[in-house]
Coordinates of N, CA and C in Angstrom, one line a residue:
X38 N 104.4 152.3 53.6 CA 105.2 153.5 54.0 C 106.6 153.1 54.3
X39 N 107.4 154.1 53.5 CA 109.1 153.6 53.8 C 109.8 154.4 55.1
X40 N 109.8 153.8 56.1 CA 111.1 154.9 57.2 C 112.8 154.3 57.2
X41 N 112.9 155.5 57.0 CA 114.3 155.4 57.3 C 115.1 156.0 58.7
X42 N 115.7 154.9 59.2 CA 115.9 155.1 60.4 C 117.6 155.2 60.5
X43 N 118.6 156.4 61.2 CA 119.7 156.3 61.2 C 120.3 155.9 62.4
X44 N 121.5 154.9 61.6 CA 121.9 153.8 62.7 C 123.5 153.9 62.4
X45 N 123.8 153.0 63.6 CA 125.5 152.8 63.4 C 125.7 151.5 63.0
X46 N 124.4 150.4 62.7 CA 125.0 149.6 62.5 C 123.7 148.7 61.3
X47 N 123.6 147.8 61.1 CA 122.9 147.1 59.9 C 122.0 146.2 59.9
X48 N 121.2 146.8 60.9 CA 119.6 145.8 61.4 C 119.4 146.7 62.3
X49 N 117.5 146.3 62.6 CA 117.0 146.6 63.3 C 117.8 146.9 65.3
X50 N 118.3 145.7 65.7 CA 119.1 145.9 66.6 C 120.0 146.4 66.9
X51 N 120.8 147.6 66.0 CA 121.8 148.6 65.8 C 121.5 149.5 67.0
X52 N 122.6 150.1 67.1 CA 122.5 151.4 68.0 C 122.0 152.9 67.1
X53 N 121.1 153.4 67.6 CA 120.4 154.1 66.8 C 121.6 155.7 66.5
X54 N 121.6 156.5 65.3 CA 122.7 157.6 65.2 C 121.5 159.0 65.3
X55 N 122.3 159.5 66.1 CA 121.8 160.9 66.1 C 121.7 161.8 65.7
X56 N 122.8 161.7 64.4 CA 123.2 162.5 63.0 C 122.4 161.9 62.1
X57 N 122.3 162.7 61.1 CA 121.3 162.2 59.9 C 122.5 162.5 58.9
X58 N 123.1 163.4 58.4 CA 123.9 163.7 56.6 C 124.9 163.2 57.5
X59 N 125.3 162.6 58.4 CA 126.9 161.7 58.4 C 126.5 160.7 59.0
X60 N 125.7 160.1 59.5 CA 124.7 158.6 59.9 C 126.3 157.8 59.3
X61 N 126.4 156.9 59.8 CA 127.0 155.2 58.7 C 126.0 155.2 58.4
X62 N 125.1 154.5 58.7 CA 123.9 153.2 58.1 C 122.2 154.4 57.5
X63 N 121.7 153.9 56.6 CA 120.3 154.7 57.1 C 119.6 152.3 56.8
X64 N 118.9 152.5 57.9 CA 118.1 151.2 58.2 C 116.5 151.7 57.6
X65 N 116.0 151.3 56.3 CA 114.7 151.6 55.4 C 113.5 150.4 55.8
X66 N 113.3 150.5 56.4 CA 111.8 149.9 57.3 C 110.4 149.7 56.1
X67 N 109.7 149.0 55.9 CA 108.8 149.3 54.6 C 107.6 149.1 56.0
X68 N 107.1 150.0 56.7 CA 106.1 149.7 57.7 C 105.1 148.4 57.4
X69 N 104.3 148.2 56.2 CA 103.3 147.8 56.0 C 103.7 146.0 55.7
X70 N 104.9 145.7 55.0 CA 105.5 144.5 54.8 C 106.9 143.9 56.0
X71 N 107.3 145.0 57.0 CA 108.3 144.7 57.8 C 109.7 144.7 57.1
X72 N 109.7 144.6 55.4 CA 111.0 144.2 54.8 C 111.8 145.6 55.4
X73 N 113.0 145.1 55.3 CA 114.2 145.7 55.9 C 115.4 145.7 54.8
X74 N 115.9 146.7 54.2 CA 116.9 147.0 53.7 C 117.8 148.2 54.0
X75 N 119.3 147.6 54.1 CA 120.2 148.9 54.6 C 120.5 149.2 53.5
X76 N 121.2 151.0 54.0 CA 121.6 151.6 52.8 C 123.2 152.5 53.5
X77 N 124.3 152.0 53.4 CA 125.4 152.7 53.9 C 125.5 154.0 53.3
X78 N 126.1 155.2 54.3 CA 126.1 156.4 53.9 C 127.6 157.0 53.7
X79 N 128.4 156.3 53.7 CA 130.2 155.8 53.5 C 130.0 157.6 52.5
X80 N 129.7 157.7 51.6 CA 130.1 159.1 50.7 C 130.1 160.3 51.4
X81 N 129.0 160.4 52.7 CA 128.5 161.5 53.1 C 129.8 161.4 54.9
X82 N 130.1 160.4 54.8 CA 130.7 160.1 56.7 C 131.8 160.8 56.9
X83 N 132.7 161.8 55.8 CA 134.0 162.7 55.7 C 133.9 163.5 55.0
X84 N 132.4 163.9 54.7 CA 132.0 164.9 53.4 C 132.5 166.8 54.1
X85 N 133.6 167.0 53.3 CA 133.1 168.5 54.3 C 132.1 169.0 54.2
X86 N 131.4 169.1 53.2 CA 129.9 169.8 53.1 C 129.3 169.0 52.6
X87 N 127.4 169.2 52.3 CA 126.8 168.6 51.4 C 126.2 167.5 51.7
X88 N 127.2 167.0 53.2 CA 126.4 165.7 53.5 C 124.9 165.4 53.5
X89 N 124.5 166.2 54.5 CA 122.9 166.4 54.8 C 122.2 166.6 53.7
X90 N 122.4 167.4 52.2 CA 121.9 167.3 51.0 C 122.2 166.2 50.5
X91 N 123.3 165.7 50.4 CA 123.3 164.4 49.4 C 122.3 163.0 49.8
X92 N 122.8 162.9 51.6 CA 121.9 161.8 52.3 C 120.1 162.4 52.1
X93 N 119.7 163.8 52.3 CA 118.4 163.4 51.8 C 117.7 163.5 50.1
X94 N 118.8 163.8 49.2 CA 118.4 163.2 47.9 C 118.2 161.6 48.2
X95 N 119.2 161.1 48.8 CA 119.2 159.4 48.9 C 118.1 159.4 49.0
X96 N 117.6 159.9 50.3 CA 116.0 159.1 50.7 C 115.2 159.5 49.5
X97 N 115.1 160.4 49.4 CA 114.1 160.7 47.8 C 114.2 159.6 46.8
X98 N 115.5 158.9 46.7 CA 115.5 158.6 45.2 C 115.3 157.0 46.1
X99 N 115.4 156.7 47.7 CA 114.7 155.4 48.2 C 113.1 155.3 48.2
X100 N 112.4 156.9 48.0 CA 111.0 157.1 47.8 C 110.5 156.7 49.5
X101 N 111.6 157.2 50.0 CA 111.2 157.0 51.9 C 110.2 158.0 52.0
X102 N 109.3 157.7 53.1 CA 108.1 158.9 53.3 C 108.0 159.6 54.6
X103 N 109.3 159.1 55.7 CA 109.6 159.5 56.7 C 111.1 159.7 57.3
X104 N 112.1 160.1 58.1 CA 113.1 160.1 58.4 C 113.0 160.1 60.2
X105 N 113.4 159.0 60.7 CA 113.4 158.8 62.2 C 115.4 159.3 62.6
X106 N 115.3 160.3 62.9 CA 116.8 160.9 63.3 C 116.5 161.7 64.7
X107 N 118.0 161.7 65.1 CA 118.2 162.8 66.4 C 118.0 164.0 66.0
X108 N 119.1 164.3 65.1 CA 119.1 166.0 64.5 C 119.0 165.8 62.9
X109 N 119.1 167.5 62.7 CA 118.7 167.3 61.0 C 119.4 168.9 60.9
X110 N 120.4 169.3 59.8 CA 120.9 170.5 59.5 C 120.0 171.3 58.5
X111 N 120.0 172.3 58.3 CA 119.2 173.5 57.9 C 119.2 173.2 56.2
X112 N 120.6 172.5 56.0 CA 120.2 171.6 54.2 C 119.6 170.6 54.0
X113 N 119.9 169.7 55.1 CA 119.4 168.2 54.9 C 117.3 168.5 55.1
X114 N 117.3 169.4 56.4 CA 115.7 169.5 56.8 C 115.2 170.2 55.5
X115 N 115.7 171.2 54.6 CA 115.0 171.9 53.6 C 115.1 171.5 52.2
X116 N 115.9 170.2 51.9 CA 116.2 169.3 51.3 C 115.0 168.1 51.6
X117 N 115.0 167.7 52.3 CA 113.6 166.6 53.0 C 112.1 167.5 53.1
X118 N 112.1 168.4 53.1 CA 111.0 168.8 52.9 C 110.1 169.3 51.9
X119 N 111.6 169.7 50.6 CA 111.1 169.8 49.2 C 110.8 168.6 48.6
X120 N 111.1 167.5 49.0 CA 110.9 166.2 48.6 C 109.6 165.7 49.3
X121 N 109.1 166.5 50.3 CA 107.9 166.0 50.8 C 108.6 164.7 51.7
X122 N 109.4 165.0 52.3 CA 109.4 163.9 53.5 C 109.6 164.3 54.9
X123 N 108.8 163.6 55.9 CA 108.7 163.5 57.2 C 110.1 163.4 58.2
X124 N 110.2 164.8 58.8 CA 111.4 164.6 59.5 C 111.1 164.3 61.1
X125 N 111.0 163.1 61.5 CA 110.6 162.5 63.3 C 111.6 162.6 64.5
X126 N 112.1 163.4 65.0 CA 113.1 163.0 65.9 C 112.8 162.2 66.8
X127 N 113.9 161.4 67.3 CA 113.7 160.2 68.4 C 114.5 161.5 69.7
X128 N 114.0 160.9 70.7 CA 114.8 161.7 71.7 C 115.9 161.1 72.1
X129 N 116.7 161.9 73.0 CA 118.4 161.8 73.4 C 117.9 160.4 74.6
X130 N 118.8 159.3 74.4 CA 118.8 158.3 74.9 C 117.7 157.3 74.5
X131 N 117.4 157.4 73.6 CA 117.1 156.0 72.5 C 118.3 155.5 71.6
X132 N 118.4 154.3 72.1 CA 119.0 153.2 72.1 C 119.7 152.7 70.8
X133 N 118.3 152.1 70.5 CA 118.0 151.2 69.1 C 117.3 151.4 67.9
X134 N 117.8 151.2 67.1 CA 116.5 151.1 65.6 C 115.6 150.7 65.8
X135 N 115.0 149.7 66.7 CA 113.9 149.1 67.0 C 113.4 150.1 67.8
X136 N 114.1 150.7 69.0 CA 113.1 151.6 69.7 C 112.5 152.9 69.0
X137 N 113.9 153.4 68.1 CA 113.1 154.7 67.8 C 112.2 153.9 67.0
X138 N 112.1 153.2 66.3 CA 110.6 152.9 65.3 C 110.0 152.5 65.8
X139 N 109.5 152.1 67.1 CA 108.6 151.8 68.2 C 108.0 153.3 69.1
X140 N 108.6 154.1 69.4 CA 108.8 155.3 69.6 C 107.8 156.3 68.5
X141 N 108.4 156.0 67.4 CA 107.0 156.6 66.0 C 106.2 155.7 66.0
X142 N 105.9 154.4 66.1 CA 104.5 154.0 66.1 C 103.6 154.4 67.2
X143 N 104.2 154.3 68.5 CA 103.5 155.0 69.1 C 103.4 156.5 69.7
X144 N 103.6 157.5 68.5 CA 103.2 158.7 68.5 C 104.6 159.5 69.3
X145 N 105.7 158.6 69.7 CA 106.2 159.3 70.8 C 107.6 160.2 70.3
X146 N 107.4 160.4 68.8 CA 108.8 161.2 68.2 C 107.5 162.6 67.7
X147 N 108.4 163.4 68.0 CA 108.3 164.8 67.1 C 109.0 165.1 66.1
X148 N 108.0 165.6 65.6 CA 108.2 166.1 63.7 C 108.9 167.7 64.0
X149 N 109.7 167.3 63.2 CA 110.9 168.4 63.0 C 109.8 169.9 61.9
X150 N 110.2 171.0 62.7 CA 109.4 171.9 62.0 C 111.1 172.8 62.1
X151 N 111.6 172.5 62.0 CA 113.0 173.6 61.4 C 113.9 172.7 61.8
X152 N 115.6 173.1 61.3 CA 116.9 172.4 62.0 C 116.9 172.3 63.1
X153 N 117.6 170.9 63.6 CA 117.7 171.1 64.6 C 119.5 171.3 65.1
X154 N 120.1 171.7 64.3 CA 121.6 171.6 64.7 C 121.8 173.0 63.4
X155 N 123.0 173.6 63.8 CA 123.5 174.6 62.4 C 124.3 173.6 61.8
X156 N 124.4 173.9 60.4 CA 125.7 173.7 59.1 C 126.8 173.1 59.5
X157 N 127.2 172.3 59.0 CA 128.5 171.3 59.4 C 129.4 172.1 58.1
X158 N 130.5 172.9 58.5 CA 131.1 173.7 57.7 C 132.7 173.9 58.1
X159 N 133.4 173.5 57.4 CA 134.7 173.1 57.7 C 135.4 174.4 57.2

């Protein structure tokens, strides 16, 4: 299983981001093997619109099967869910990339059942 975790910075030890379509980093976790590869989100970080749709095509075309985020906008969440992907929020004051993905293994993030932020619209 692939998670993608949003971060500000490019490992596991990053400070975890609470934005998902303007994230810097998304940090892709392969659960089963540990491998770790980043994926910068530089296109979507001054996007007036679209961010949230562009960043969750990315995950689709990374074939991620979960998204560990703070929030999620009403394109990025309906965008990730036509794709069949898992949206987990970590809660407000998680740290690290390592905690929120410690935080989903042990059951302690909830699954996004709608946005949790309105439209980033300039």
């Amino acid at each position: 299983m692939k998670i993608a975790v949003t971060s500000y910075g490019e490992d596991r030890k990053s400070k975890a981001d609470f934005s998902f379509g303007r994230c810097k980093y998304f940090i892709v976790i392969d659960t089963e093997t540990e491998a770790v590869a980043v994926h910068r989100n530089d296109q979507n970080l001054q996007a007036a619109q679209g961010a949230g749709i562009q960043a969750a095509r990315n995950m689709a075309n990374l074939d991620v099967t979960a998204v560990l985020t703070g929030n999620v906008g009403p394109n990025a969440f309906r965008t990730l869910k036509a794709a069949g992907i898992e949206i987990h929020l970590f809660p407000r004051g998680t740290e690290t990339v390592e905690e929120a993905l410690s935080l989903w293994k042990q059951g302690e993030t909830t699954e996004a059942t709608a946005a949790t932020v309105e439209g980033h619209w300039i």
